[in-house]
Every structure is written in C-alpha cells, then in structure tokens.
Coordinates of C-alpha atoms in Angstrom, one line a residue:
L8 CA 66.3 -14.7 31.8
D9 CA 66.4 -17.2 29.1
F10 CA 63.8 -19.5 30.4
S11 CA 60.0 -19.4 29.6
C12 CA 57.1 -20.8 31.1
A13 CA 53.3 -21.6 29.4
I14 CA 50.3 -23.3 29.9
F15 CA 48.5 -25.9 27.8
D16 CA 45.0 -27.6 27.2
A17 CA 44.4 -30.9 27.1
S18 CA 46.3 -31.9 23.7
G19 CA 49.1 -29.6 24.1
N20 CA 47.9 -26.5 23.0
L21 CA 49.5 -23.6 23.6
I22 CA 47.1 -21.4 25.3
A23 CA 49.0 -18.5 27.4
N24 CA 52.1 -17.5 28.4
A25 CA 55.1 -15.5 30.2
P26 CA 56.2 -12.9 27.8
H27 CA 59.8 -14.6 27.4
M28 CA 61.3 -16.2 24.6
P29 CA 59.1 -16.4 21.8
V30 CA 61.4 -19.4 19.8
H31 CA 61.3 -21.8 23.2
L32 CA 57.1 -20.6 23.7
G33 CA 56.4 -22.1 19.8
S34 CA 58.2 -24.6 19.7
M35 CA 57.3 -25.9 23.4
S36 CA 53.5 -27.3 22.6
E37 CA 55.4 -30.6 20.5
S38 CA 57.2 -31.4 23.8
I39 CA 53.9 -31.3 25.1
R40 CA 52.4 -33.9 22.2
T41 CA 55.4 -35.8 22.4
I42 CA 55.0 -36.4 26.3
I43 CA 51.1 -37.6 25.8
A44 CA 51.4 -39.8 23.0
R45 CA 54.6 -41.3 25.0
N46 CA 52.9 -41.6 28.6
P47 CA 49.9 -43.3 27.9
Q48 CA 49.6 -43.7 31.6
M49 CA 50.9 -40.2 32.9
R50 CA 49.6 -40.3 36.8
C51 CA 48.9 -37.9 39.1
G52 CA 52.4 -36.6 40.8
D53 CA 54.4 -37.2 36.9
V54 CA 56.5 -35.1 36.3
Y55 CA 58.4 -35.3 32.9
V56 CA 61.4 -33.5 31.2
L57 CA 63.0 -33.9 27.9
N58 CA 65.4 -31.7 25.8
D59 CA 65.2 -33.8 22.7
P60 CA 65.3 -31.3 19.4
Y61 CA 63.9 -33.9 17.3
H62 CA 61.1 -33.9 19.5
G63 CA 60.2 -30.2 19.7
G64 CA 63.7 -29.0 21.6
T65 CA 65.6 -26.1 20.5
H66 CA 69.5 -27.1 21.4
L67 CA 70.0 -29.8 24.1
P68 CA 71.2 -26.7 26.3
D69 CA 67.0 -25.6 26.3
I70 CA 65.6 -28.3 28.9
T71 CA 61.5 -28.6 29.0
V72 CA 59.7 -30.0 32.4
V73 CA 56.2 -30.6 32.2
T74 CA 53.9 -31.1 34.8
P75 CA 50.2 -32.6 34.0
V76 CA 47.5 -31.1 36.0
Y77 CA 44.3 -33.4 37.6
L78 CA 42.1 -31.2 38.2
E79 CA 40.4 -34.0 40.7
G80 CA 43.3 -36.3 41.6
G81 CA 43.4 -39.9 40.5
D82 CA 44.2 -42.4 37.3
A83 CA 41.6 -39.6 35.4
A84 CA 43.7 -37.9 31.9
P85 CA 45.2 -34.8 33.0
G86 CA 42.9 -31.4 32.5
F87 CA 45.6 -29.9 31.7
F88 CA 49.9 -28.9 31.4
V89 CA 52.0 -26.8 32.1
A90 CA 55.7 -26.3 31.3
S91 CA 58.7 -24.6 31.9
R92 CA 61.7 -24.4 29.6
G93 CA 65.1 -23.3 30.9
H94 CA 68.7 -22.5 29.2
H95 CA 70.8 -24.1 31.3
A96 CA 74.7 -23.4 31.5
D97 CA 76.0 -26.8 30.8
I98 CA 74.7 -30.1 29.4
G99 CA 77.3 -31.1 29.0
G100 CA 79.4 -31.3 24.8
T101 CA 82.4 -30.9 23.4
T102 CA 82.5 -27.1 25.6
P103 CA 81.8 -25.8 28.7
G104 CA 78.4 -24.3 27.8
S105 CA 77.4 -26.3 25.8
L106 CA 77.4 -24.7 22.8
P107 CA 80.6 -25.8 20.9
P108 CA 81.1 -23.5 17.9
F109 CA 82.4 -26.8 15.9
S110 CA 80.0 -29.9 16.4
T111 CA 79.5 -31.5 14.1
N112 CA 77.2 -34.3 15.4
I113 CA 74.2 -33.7 18.0
S114 CA 76.6 -37.0 20.5
E115 CA 79.4 -33.9 20.6
E116 CA 76.5 -31.5 21.8
G117 CA 76.4 -32.8 25.1
V118 CA 73.8 -35.0 26.6
L119 CA 70.2 -35.9 24.6
I120 CA 67.0 -36.1 27.2
D121 CA 64.4 -38.2 25.5
N122 CA 60.9 -38.7 27.2
F123 CA 62.7 -38.7 30.8
K124 CA 59.9 -40.0 34.4
L125 CA 61.8 -36.6 36.0
I126 CA 59.0 -37.4 39.2
D127 CA 56.9 -40.4 39.6
R128 CA 54.5 -40.3 41.1
G129 CA 55.6 -37.4 43.6
T130 CA 59.2 -38.7 43.9
L131 CA 62.0 -37.1 42.4
R132 CA 64.1 -39.7 40.0
E133 CA 67.7 -37.8 41.8
S134 CA 70.0 -40.9 41.3
A135 CA 68.5 -41.4 38.2
L136 CA 69.0 -38.1 36.7
H137 CA 72.0 -37.8 38.3
D138 CA 73.0 -41.1 35.7
L139 CA 71.0 -40.1 33.1
L140 CA 73.3 -36.5 33.0
S141 CA 76.7 -38.7 33.1
V142 CA 76.4 -41.4 30.7
G143 CA 78.0 -40.1 27.2
D144 CA 81.3 -39.5 25.8
Y145 CA 80.5 -35.5 26.9
P146 CA 78.7 -35.2 30.0
S147 CA 76.9 -32.9 32.0
R148 CA 79.7 -31.1 33.4
N149 CA 77.9 -29.7 36.6
P150 CA 74.5 -32.2 37.5
A151 CA 74.1 -31.2 40.6
Q152 CA 73.5 -27.4 39.0
N153 CA 71.1 -29.0 36.9
L154 CA 69.2 -30.9 39.6
A155 CA 69.4 -27.1 40.8
D156 CA 67.6 -25.5 38.2
L157 CA 65.4 -28.4 37.1
R158 CA 64.1 -28.2 41.3
A159 CA 63.1 -24.9 40.0
Q160 CA 61.5 -25.6 37.2
I161 CA 59.7 -28.2 38.9
A162 CA 58.4 -25.4 41.8
A163 CA 57.7 -23.1 38.4
N164 CA 55.6 -25.3 37.2
E165 CA 54.0 -26.5 40.3
K166 CA 53.0 -22.5 41.0
G167 CA 51.7 -22.6 37.5
A168 CA 49.3 -25.7 38.3
L169 CA 47.8 -24.3 41.4
E170 CA 47.3 -21.4 40.4
L171 CA 45.3 -23.0 36.8
K172 CA 43.5 -25.8 39.5
S173 CA 42.3 -22.2 42.0
T174 CA 40.9 -20.7 38.5
V175 CA 38.4 -23.5 37.9
E176 CA 37.4 -23.9 41.7
Q177 CA 37.2 -19.8 41.4
Y178 CA 35.5 -20.5 37.9
G179 CA 34.2 -23.9 37.0
R180 CA 35.7 -26.4 34.8
N181 CA 33.7 -25.5 31.7
T182 CA 34.6 -21.7 32.2
V183 CA 38.0 -22.5 31.7
D184 CA 37.7 -24.7 29.2
A185 CA 35.6 -22.3 26.8
Y186 CA 37.4 -19.1 27.7
M187 CA 40.7 -20.7 26.2
Q188 CA 39.2 -21.7 23.1
H189 CA 38.0 -18.5 23.5
V190 CA 41.5 -16.8 23.5
Q191 CA 42.5 -19.0 20.5
D192 CA 39.6 -18.1 18.1
N193 CA 40.6 -14.5 18.8
A194 CA 43.9 -15.3 18.0
E195 CA 43.4 -16.8 15.1
E196 CA 40.2 -14.2 14.4
S197 CA 43.2 -11.7 14.3
V198 CA 45.9 -13.0 12.1
R199 CA 43.6 -14.1 9.2
R200 CA 42.5 -9.8 9.4
V201 CA 46.4 -9.9 8.8
I202 CA 46.3 -12.1 6.5
A203 CA 44.1 -10.7 4.5
T204 CA 46.0 -7.3 4.2
L205 CA 49.1 -10.0 2.6
H206 CA 49.8 -10.4 -0.8
D207 CA 52.1 -13.3 -2.3
G208 CA 55.5 -12.4 -2.0
E209 CA 59.5 -14.2 -1.1
F210 CA 62.6 -14.3 0.1
T211 CA 66.2 -15.5 -0.7
L212 CA 69.2 -14.8 2.2
P213 CA 71.9 -15.7 1.8
L214 CA 74.7 -17.3 4.3
D215 CA 78.4 -16.5 5.1
N216 CA 79.4 -20.5 5.1
G217 CA 77.4 -20.8 1.8
A218 CA 73.6 -22.1 2.1
Q219 CA 70.7 -20.1 1.7
I220 CA 66.7 -20.4 3.4
K221 CA 64.7 -19.8 1.1
V222 CA 61.1 -18.5 1.9
S223 CA 57.9 -17.9 0.1
V224 CA 54.3 -16.7 1.4
R225 CA 51.1 -17.7 -0.5
V226 CA 47.9 -15.6 0.1
D227 CA 44.4 -17.2 -0.4
A228 CA 42.5 -14.2 0.3
K229 CA 39.3 -16.5 0.0
Q230 CA 39.9 -18.4 2.9
R231 CA 42.2 -15.5 4.6
S232 CA 45.1 -18.2 5.3
A233 CA 48.4 -18.6 4.2
C234 CA 51.2 -21.2 2.9
I235 CA 54.5 -20.9 4.2
D236 CA 56.9 -22.5 1.6
F237 CA 60.4 -23.0 2.5
S238 CA 61.7 -24.8 -0.3
G239 CA 64.8 -24.1 -2.1
T240 CA 66.4 -24.2 1.2
S241 CA 69.7 -25.7 1.1
A242 CA 69.8 -29.1 2.5
Q243 CA 70.7 -29.7 6.0
L244 CA 74.4 -29.3 6.6
K245 CA 77.5 -30.6 8.2
N246 CA 77.5 -27.7 11.1
N247 CA 75.5 -26.8 13.2
F248 CA 73.5 -23.9 11.5
N249 CA 70.5 -26.9 11.5
A250 CA 67.4 -25.7 13.1
P251 CA 64.9 -28.7 14.4
R252 CA 61.7 -28.4 13.1
A253 CA 59.6 -27.7 16.0
I254 CA 61.7 -23.6 15.5
I255 CA 60.2 -23.1 12.5
P256 CA 56.1 -23.0 13.9
A257 CA 58.0 -20.9 17.0
A258 CA 59.1 -18.8 14.0
V259 CA 56.2 -18.0 11.8
L260 CA 53.7 -17.7 15.2
Y261 CA 56.4 -15.2 16.2
V262 CA 56.5 -12.8 13.1
F263 CA 52.2 -13.3 12.6
R264 CA 52.3 -12.8 16.0
T265 CA 53.7 -8.7 14.8
L266 CA 52.1 -8.0 12.3
V267 CA 48.6 -7.4 14.8
D268 CA 47.9 -4.8 16.6
D269 CA 45.8 -6.1 18.7
D270 CA 47.2 -7.1 22.1
I271 CA 46.2 -10.3 22.2
P272 CA 48.3 -13.4 24.1
L273 CA 50.5 -16.1 21.9
N274 CA 48.9 -19.3 21.1
T275 CA 48.9 -22.0 19.3
G276 CA 45.3 -20.6 17.5
C277 CA 47.4 -17.7 15.7
L278 CA 48.8 -20.9 13.3
K279 CA 46.0 -22.0 12.4
P280 CA 45.3 -20.7 9.5
L281 CA 48.8 -20.5 8.4
R282 CA 50.0 -23.6 6.8
I283 CA 53.8 -24.3 7.4
I284 CA 55.7 -26.4 4.5
V285 CA 59.9 -28.2 5.1
P286 CA 61.3 -30.1 3.2
E287 CA 62.7 -33.7 5.7
G288 CA 66.4 -33.5 5.7
C289 CA 67.1 -29.5 4.5
M290 CA 68.7 -27.5 6.6
L291 CA 65.2 -26.2 8.7
N292 CA 64.2 -29.9 9.1
P293 CA 67.6 -32.0 9.7
R294 CA 67.6 -36.0 10.0
F295 CA 69.2 -37.2 13.8
P296 CA 72.1 -37.4 14.1
A297 CA 72.7 -33.7 12.8
A298 CA 74.2 -30.6 15.2
V299 CA 72.1 -28.3 15.7
V300 CA 73.0 -25.8 18.1
A301 CA 74.0 -22.2 16.3
G302 CA 70.2 -23.0 14.3
N303 CA 68.7 -21.9 17.4
V304 CA 70.7 -19.1 18.3
E305 CA 71.4 -17.7 15.5
T306 CA 69.6 -19.6 11.5
S307 CA 66.4 -18.5 13.6
T308 CA 66.9 -15.1 13.5
C309 CA 68.3 -15.4 10.1
F310 CA 64.3 -17.4 8.8
T311 CA 63.0 -14.1 11.2
N312 CA 64.1 -12.4 8.9
A313 CA 63.9 -14.3 5.2
L314 CA 60.0 -14.3 6.4
Y315 CA 60.2 -10.8 7.2
G316 CA 61.9 -9.9 3.9
A317 CA 58.4 -12.3 2.2
L318 CA 56.0 -10.3 3.8
E319 CA 58.0 -7.3 2.1
V320 CA 58.0 -6.1 6.1
M321 CA 60.9 -3.4 7.4
A322 CA 62.2 -5.2 10.6
A323 CA 64.7 -7.6 9.8
S324 CA 68.0 -7.0 12.5
Q325 CA 71.3 -8.7 12.3
C326 CA 71.3 -12.2 11.9
T327 CA 73.4 -13.1 14.6
M328 CA 72.5 -13.7 18.3
N329 CA 76.1 -12.5 19.7
N330 CA 77.2 -16.3 21.9
F331 CA 79.8 -16.0 24.3
T332 CA 80.4 -19.2 25.7
F333 CA 83.3 -20.0 28.1
G334 CA 84.8 -22.1 31.2
N335 CA 85.8 -24.8 33.0
T336 CA 84.9 -28.3 34.2
Q337 CA 84.2 -26.4 37.5
Y338 CA 82.2 -23.5 35.7
Q339 CA 80.5 -22.9 33.1
Y340 CA 78.6 -19.7 31.3
Y341 CA 77.1 -19.1 28.1
E342 CA 75.6 -14.9 27.6
T343 CA 73.7 -13.8 24.6
V344 CA 75.5 -10.3 24.0
A345 CA 72.3 -9.4 21.4
G346 CA 72.8 -6.1 19.2
G347 CA 70.0 -4.2 16.7
S348 CA 70.3 -2.5 13.7
G349 CA 69.9 0.2 12.2
A350 CA 66.7 2.5 11.4
G351 CA 65.0 2.3 8.0
P352 CA 63.8 5.4 5.6

C-alpha cells in the first residue's frame, strides 16, 4: 500500500487524492510543476517519470509517473494532470531494497530520474528506460520489475484521465474547473478557522544523532494565517537523515489537515493560509548531493511530531517507521513495520 494517486489542476495544484500516503501527496505538486516547467512542448500521449528528491521527490525508491490530461487532443495545453507515486522494491544503491542505512551521497542510494519522458505520444520508451535504470555505480537490480510497476502506474493514471474526461463530458469544463476551485477554497477556509483557535508556539526535538529539529508557529489572528518557521534546525547532515524540501509542505499539510474536523479532501487549499520557512542548507532543505533516504521515512515523522509539539497538540508517536529491508541480486524487499505509542492523560 506504499503508493498514492492524485488529481491536479493545470497549474499543478493538488485537487483530490485517494487516502494513501500523506508524505507522497503533499509533495507531489512540486513534481508536477517541475514537469510543467521543463516540458513546454507537451503533446497528447506523453507521460513523464521522475524521482528526483531535489525537485518534488521524497527518496529515490518513490517513483512518480505524471500524465497530462488533454480534453480535446491535439497540441492544446493540458487541462489537468494525474499522477501516481509508488515505492519500488529496488532502484539500485549500495544495498538491496535501496534504503542503505549508511549512505552519505545521493548516488549511493540508487538511480536518480530527472524529468524522463516515459511515453512519447503513445509509444513506451522501454529500451531507453532500461538503459537509464542500468547506468551508474549502483544501478537498479531488477529493471524488469521496475518497468512492470511503472506499467501499472501508467495504467492507474490512464484510468484517472478517463474518469476526468468522463466527468468533464457529463458536467462541462466550466463546472469541473469551478468545483476544483471550490474544494480548494473550502479547504483554505477550514484551515483558517482552525488557525483562529491557535496561538504562537515553538518546539525543539533533539535527535539521537546529535541533530535537532526546531520549529516555531507564529499566528496572525487578524489575517487567520500562520508562519511555520524551521529556523534553528541543524545544518544538513553527513548521514542520510536529511529530508528533501518537498516533504516539509507535505508534513505541514498533513498536520493542519488533522486539525480540521470537517470531511474535506487533502488539497493545496490547506496550505494557502500558511507561510513555510525552511533555511537552505539545513537538514530539512539539503543541497545536492546530500543523502536523503531516511529523511522520508524517519525524519518526516520527527518534524511532524515537532510541529504537533509547537501547536501543543497531543498527537505525536514514535519517531521511526521501523523499516526492514533485505534481499540480494535477484530478490529485493522493503517493509514498514510501523508502530505506535501509548495513551496520554
């Protein structure tokens, strides 16, 4: 179940999603915007893939497939985007399962995919993808399995695109666009109502490797907005507990969504009342080529807990996902044991 599917508007804003992985969903918008910015000449039938942690990715095993949705075909701009992100069993790196515990450089964690055209006007670029997965010091151990999973992601996106087109055909483009804006506006208003009940706070979470995560929340009651500031967090680390920048809005989006009692979809509107400050070069916004594989699975839970602490909300859990990874050249596997914590007063 380590995969996520979502719908985005023409600008790459998250509109709606299946109830899957929050760390995927809140960070995927940056991946969509990367594809939009780097491919001004998209065509109907094109599909893109990336896992770059410095452009919206989380860690290298999480591979995102992005499909532009064209309502009228031809060379017109996409009306929407659909995307799916899935954790692949292996993408290379120094250990099977692609979660090396002692990596110090992104190259040791596997194959980095940066804006690769997976399908060109309806034709799967299978050979080129296989070549991409087979290069570098630590190539993918099982490119055939990667391709099979990517085919599934392509199919998932195609289903999403077909349903979107059907919805537009049934209700009309203007109505669909209007409701995409409505759900964002409703989410924004729901978060603003929550912010009105909050007050300033801060929290520092020490990690057992000597680093610290510091976050402050400054509330503007008049504007019903808040500033989330991670200044004071440790500089990027030599180990792999650095978290890519895209994970921060994902965690912030998750935390504030949990404060809303209303039944609203997780979407970009939740972030509009929030200003997020993450200093460049800190462990939550590292510079290339910092290792990041534990940032997604370990550090993300830590700064989620820190944010709950700053908000004085009793909702934290253990600061680990208890990942178990094993394998060899033929088989690779990775599992999240997860866990929990005891009740409070």
